[in-house]
Amino acid sequence: KGKEENTLKIKALRAALPYTLPICVAFLFLGMSYGFLMRSQGFSFLYPMLMSLFIFAGSMEFVTANLLLLPTFQPLHAFLLALMVNARHLFYGLSMLDKYKNTGWKKFYLIFGMCDESFTVNCTVTPPDDVDRGWFMFFVNLLNQIYWVFAATAGALLGYVIHFDTTGIEFVMTALFVVMFLNQWEESKDHLPALVGLICSAICLLIFGSSNFIVPSMIFIIVAFTAERRFSKKPEVAAK
């Protein structure tokens, strides 16, 4: 039985590895940028290494670097900010409920380690018939986290010996989200959700300023989508 279990794991690892290699390349650049940023702000390499292990949310890790530098810690602000930055994972999780069934103890790590890239692979790729689906998804998550932890730690360690002006390096996450937005815009035929998000964010930015617009804009977006959904259902009800 032990040999069969090991064989299943090896097959799943071999099947998962090719799908994660392109992610590895991207994570090396982003993770090392994050490590350099943390080191440039005076943090030990242990900070990016441990944060990559236990937070494992790239955008939130960049934000956390600034939160740690605030003169006073504001737990409610940190909680709301983390919720807003990673709110998309709520929808990721709902769409993966069926896929995570019957995965045993691996489900806990699958939930914790589900980053954007792992979600994309696990949601769209069907492993071969002789590969265990649970172990396949597990290794996709694990390999991606290993890439991220390694890159963040390596970037911080290199920051001890390589010194350069890191002004603007935090913009790497902004650039990433801009690329993701443009990619979604090109792939989707319905641009209404993107336009609603842009308009709501722009209005809240003008009203509340750059430091306080995130939470109001998210609330505004939710209200707008809820209203749009109810409005779109009215003709159907009237037709009946």
Short mmCIF file of C-alpha atoms in Angstrom, two decimals:
data_model
loop_
_atom_site.label_atom_id
_atom_site.label_comp_id
_atom_site.label_asym_id
_atom_site.label_seq_id
_atom_site.Cartn_x
_atom_site.Cartn_y
_atom_site.Cartn_z
CA LYS A 1 0.00 0.00 0.00
CA GLY A 2 2.85 2.36 0.82
CA LYS A 3 4.46 1.77 -2.58
CA GLU A 4 1.16 2.44 -4.35
CA GLU A 5 0.76 5.70 -2.43
CA ASN A 6 4.29 6.79 -3.35
CA THR A 7 3.63 5.91 -6.99
CA LEU A 8 0.50 8.07 -6.97
CA LYS A 9 2.44 10.98 -5.50
CA ILE A 10 5.26 10.69 -8.04
CA LYS A 11 2.82 10.54 -10.96
CA ALA A 12 0.94 13.56 -9.63
CA LEU A 13 4.19 15.51 -9.13
CA ARG A 14 5.37 14.73 -12.66
CA ALA A 15 2.00 15.74 -14.08
CA ALA A 16 1.87 19.00 -12.10
CA LEU A 17 5.45 20.16 -12.69
CA PRO A 18 5.17 21.22 -16.38
CA TYR A 19 2.14 23.41 -15.63
CA THR A 20 3.98 25.27 -12.87
CA LEU A 21 7.26 25.99 -14.66
CA PRO A 22 5.98 29.14 -16.44
CA ILE A 23 4.65 30.31 -13.07
CA CYS A 24 8.10 29.67 -11.59
CA VAL A 25 9.66 32.15 -14.03
CA ALA A 26 7.12 34.85 -13.13
CA PHE A 27 7.42 34.16 -9.40
CA LEU A 28 11.21 34.44 -9.52
CA PHE A 29 10.95 38.02 -10.78
CA LEU A 30 8.06 39.09 -8.54
CA GLY A 31 9.33 37.27 -5.45
CA MET A 32 12.84 38.65 -5.73
CA SER A 33 11.40 42.15 -6.19
CA TYR A 34 9.46 41.65 -2.98
CA GLY A 35 12.56 40.39 -1.18
CA PHE A 36 14.61 43.37 -2.36
CA LEU A 37 11.83 45.72 -1.25
CA MET A 38 11.67 44.24 2.25
CA ARG A 39 15.43 44.35 2.64
CA SER A 40 15.61 47.95 1.37
CA GLN A 41 13.16 48.95 4.11
CA GLY A 42 15.40 47.46 6.78
CA PHE A 43 13.78 44.06 7.35
CA SER A 44 15.75 40.88 7.88
CA PHE A 45 15.50 38.13 5.25
CA LEU A 46 13.45 36.18 7.80
CA TYR A 47 10.51 38.54 7.29
CA PRO A 48 9.90 37.85 3.57
CA MET A 49 10.71 34.17 4.07
CA LEU A 50 8.20 33.68 6.91
CA MET A 51 5.58 35.96 5.36
CA SER A 52 5.81 33.95 2.13
CA LEU A 53 5.32 30.77 4.12
CA PHE A 54 2.41 31.87 6.28
CA ILE A 55 0.69 34.67 4.33
CA PHE A 56 1.40 33.50 0.78
CA ALA A 57 -0.56 36.29 -0.88
CA GLY A 58 1.78 38.29 -3.09
CA SER A 59 -0.19 41.53 -3.27
CA MET A 60 -0.93 41.46 0.47
CA GLU A 61 2.71 40.78 1.27
CA PHE A 62 3.71 43.96 -0.57
CA VAL A 63 1.03 45.86 1.36
CA THR A 64 2.13 44.31 4.67
CA ALA A 65 5.59 45.79 4.20
CA ASN A 66 4.01 49.24 4.47
CA LEU A 67 1.71 48.22 7.33
CA LEU A 68 4.71 47.13 9.40
CA LEU A 69 6.27 50.57 8.99
CA LEU A 70 3.26 52.49 10.30
CA PRO A 71 3.92 54.33 13.61
CA THR A 72 0.91 52.59 15.21
CA PHE A 73 -0.57 49.21 14.37
CA GLN A 74 -4.23 49.34 13.34
CA PRO A 75 -5.60 45.77 13.38
CA LEU A 76 -9.05 46.69 12.02
CA HIS A 77 -7.50 48.61 9.13
CA ALA A 78 -5.15 45.70 8.39
CA PHE A 79 -8.03 43.20 8.49
CA LEU A 80 -10.27 45.23 6.17
CA LEU A 81 -7.39 45.91 3.80
CA ALA A 82 -6.49 42.21 3.64
CA LEU A 83 -10.15 41.35 3.01
CA MET A 84 -10.45 43.88 0.21
CA VAL A 85 -7.15 43.00 -1.46
CA ASN A 86 -7.92 39.28 -1.46
CA ALA A 87 -11.71 39.38 -1.77
CA ARG A 88 -11.46 37.62 -5.13
CA HIS A 89 -10.46 34.43 -3.30
CA LEU A 90 -13.98 34.20 -1.91
CA PHE A 91 -15.22 33.59 -5.44
CA TYR A 92 -12.29 31.30 -6.21
CA GLY A 93 -13.19 29.17 -3.22
CA LEU A 94 -16.86 28.87 -4.18
CA SER A 95 -15.95 27.66 -7.66
CA MET A 96 -13.58 25.00 -6.24
CA LEU A 97 -16.00 23.39 -3.76
CA ASP A 98 -16.73 20.41 -6.01
CA LYS A 99 -13.10 19.92 -7.04
CA TYR A 100 -11.94 19.83 -3.41
CA LYS A 101 -14.39 17.09 -2.42
CA ASN A 102 -12.90 13.77 -1.28
CA THR A 103 -9.36 15.13 -1.06
CA GLY A 104 -8.99 14.29 2.66
CA TRP A 105 -6.50 16.24 4.74
CA LYS A 106 -5.07 17.81 1.57
CA LYS A 107 -8.14 20.05 1.43
CA PHE A 108 -6.75 22.26 4.21
CA TYR A 109 -3.57 23.02 2.29
CA LEU A 110 -5.47 23.36 -0.99
CA ILE A 111 -7.57 26.10 0.63
CA PHE A 112 -4.59 27.86 2.22
CA GLY A 113 -2.28 27.65 -0.79
CA MET A 114 -4.73 28.69 -3.50
CA CYS A 115 -3.08 31.67 -5.18
CA ASP A 116 -4.29 33.11 -8.49
CA GLU A 117 -1.92 30.98 -10.54
CA SER A 118 -2.68 27.72 -8.70
CA PHE A 119 -6.40 28.41 -9.05
CA THR A 120 -6.02 28.87 -12.80
CA VAL A 121 -4.19 25.55 -13.23
CA ASN A 122 -6.38 23.52 -10.88
CA CYS A 123 -9.58 24.99 -12.29
CA THR A 124 -8.78 24.48 -15.97
CA VAL A 125 -6.50 21.43 -16.15
CA THR A 126 -7.88 17.90 -16.00
CA PRO A 127 -5.10 15.51 -14.93
CA PRO A 128 -4.67 12.18 -16.78
CA ASP A 129 -6.86 9.27 -15.73
CA ASP A 130 -4.00 7.51 -13.92
CA VAL A 131 -3.14 10.62 -11.85
CA ASP A 132 -4.87 11.27 -8.54
CA ARG A 133 -6.69 14.62 -8.80
CA GLY A 134 -6.19 15.52 -5.14
CA TRP A 135 -2.44 14.95 -5.23
CA PHE A 136 -2.19 16.77 -8.57
CA MET A 137 -3.80 19.91 -7.13
CA PHE A 138 -1.73 19.56 -3.95
CA PHE A 139 1.55 19.56 -5.86
CA VAL A 140 0.47 22.49 -8.04
CA ASN A 141 -0.06 24.51 -4.85
CA LEU A 142 3.09 23.25 -3.18
CA LEU A 143 5.40 23.85 -6.13
CA ASN A 144 4.08 27.37 -6.64
CA GLN A 145 4.59 28.21 -2.98
CA ILE A 146 8.11 26.78 -3.04
CA TYR A 147 8.91 29.02 -6.02
CA TRP A 148 7.55 32.07 -4.21
CA VAL A 149 9.27 31.41 -0.88
CA PHE A 150 12.58 30.70 -2.61
CA ALA A 151 12.40 33.84 -4.75
CA ALA A 152 11.39 36.14 -1.87
CA THR A 153 14.14 34.76 0.37
CA ALA A 154 16.75 34.92 -2.39
CA GLY A 155 15.82 38.52 -3.17
CA ALA A 156 16.19 39.52 0.48
CA LEU A 157 19.55 37.73 0.80
CA LEU A 158 20.85 39.39 -2.35
CA GLY A 159 19.72 42.68 -0.85
CA TYR A 160 22.51 42.33 1.73
CA VAL A 161 25.22 42.42 -0.94
CA ILE A 162 23.57 44.25 -3.86
CA HIS A 163 22.54 47.82 -3.21
CA PHE A 164 20.59 49.98 -5.64
CA ASP A 165 17.81 52.53 -5.59
CA THR A 166 14.59 50.55 -5.05
CA THR A 167 12.31 53.55 -5.49
CA GLY A 168 9.25 52.39 -7.39
CA ILE A 169 9.95 48.66 -7.09
CA GLU A 170 6.64 48.20 -5.27
CA PHE A 171 4.97 49.21 -8.56
CA VAL A 172 5.67 45.67 -9.80
CA MET A 173 2.37 44.48 -8.25
CA THR A 174 0.47 47.37 -9.82
CA ALA A 175 1.97 46.43 -13.18
CA LEU A 176 0.96 42.81 -12.62
CA PHE A 177 -2.66 43.73 -11.92
CA VAL A 178 -2.75 46.05 -14.95
CA VAL A 179 -1.57 43.19 -17.17
CA MET A 180 -4.18 40.85 -15.61
CA PHE A 181 -6.88 43.47 -16.18
CA LEU A 182 -5.92 43.93 -19.84
CA ASN A 183 -5.82 40.16 -20.34
CA GLN A 184 -9.31 39.75 -18.85
CA TRP A 185 -10.55 42.67 -20.96
CA GLU A 186 -9.33 40.99 -24.15
CA GLU A 187 -10.73 37.56 -23.26
CA SER A 188 -14.15 38.74 -22.05
CA LYS A 189 -16.90 39.95 -24.38
CA ASP A 190 -18.82 41.65 -21.57
CA HIS A 191 -16.85 44.72 -20.42
CA LEU A 192 -19.57 46.03 -18.07
CA PRO A 193 -18.00 44.59 -14.85
CA ALA A 194 -14.62 46.13 -15.68
CA LEU A 195 -16.18 49.50 -16.50
CA VAL A 196 -18.23 49.46 -13.28
CA GLY A 197 -15.07 48.77 -11.30
CA LEU A 198 -13.14 51.55 -13.00
CA ILE A 199 -15.90 54.14 -12.66
CA CYS A 200 -16.67 53.30 -9.02
CA SER A 201 -12.98 53.38 -8.10
CA ALA A 202 -12.43 56.70 -9.90
CA ILE A 203 -15.41 58.32 -8.14
CA CYS A 204 -14.28 57.10 -4.71
CA LEU A 205 -10.70 58.19 -5.43
CA LEU A 206 -11.90 61.74 -6.11
CA ILE A 207 -14.14 61.79 -3.03
CA PHE A 208 -12.05 59.98 -0.41
CA GLY A 209 -8.49 60.44 -1.67
CA SER A 210 -5.80 57.90 -2.51
CA SER A 211 -5.33 56.74 1.10
CA ASN A 212 -8.97 55.89 1.88
CA PHE A 213 -10.72 55.00 -1.36
CA ILE A 214 -10.27 51.19 -1.42
CA VAL A 215 -12.98 50.15 1.07
CA PRO A 216 -15.61 52.67 -0.17
CA SER A 217 -14.94 51.69 -3.79
CA MET A 218 -15.40 47.98 -2.99
CA ILE A 219 -18.70 48.74 -1.23
CA PHE A 220 -19.76 50.94 -4.15
CA ILE A 221 -18.93 48.15 -6.64
CA ILE A 222 -20.93 45.56 -4.66
CA VAL A 223 -23.94 47.89 -4.46
CA ALA A 224 -23.69 48.62 -8.20
CA PHE A 225 -23.56 44.94 -9.14
CA THR A 226 -26.44 44.10 -6.78
CA ALA A 227 -28.59 46.87 -8.27
CA GLU A 228 -27.70 45.82 -11.82
CA ARG A 229 -28.61 42.21 -11.10
CA ARG A 230 -32.00 43.13 -9.66
CA PHE A 231 -32.70 45.49 -12.54
CA SER A 232 -31.83 42.84 -15.13
CA LYS A 233 -34.25 40.36 -13.50
CA LYS A 234 -37.25 42.69 -13.63
CA PRO A 235 -38.06 42.17 -17.34
CA GLU A 236 -38.01 38.38 -16.81
CA VAL A 237 -40.46 38.66 -13.91
CA ALA A 238 -42.72 40.99 -15.91
CA ALA A 239 -42.68 38.61 -18.87
CA LYS A 240 -43.94 35.78 -16.70
#
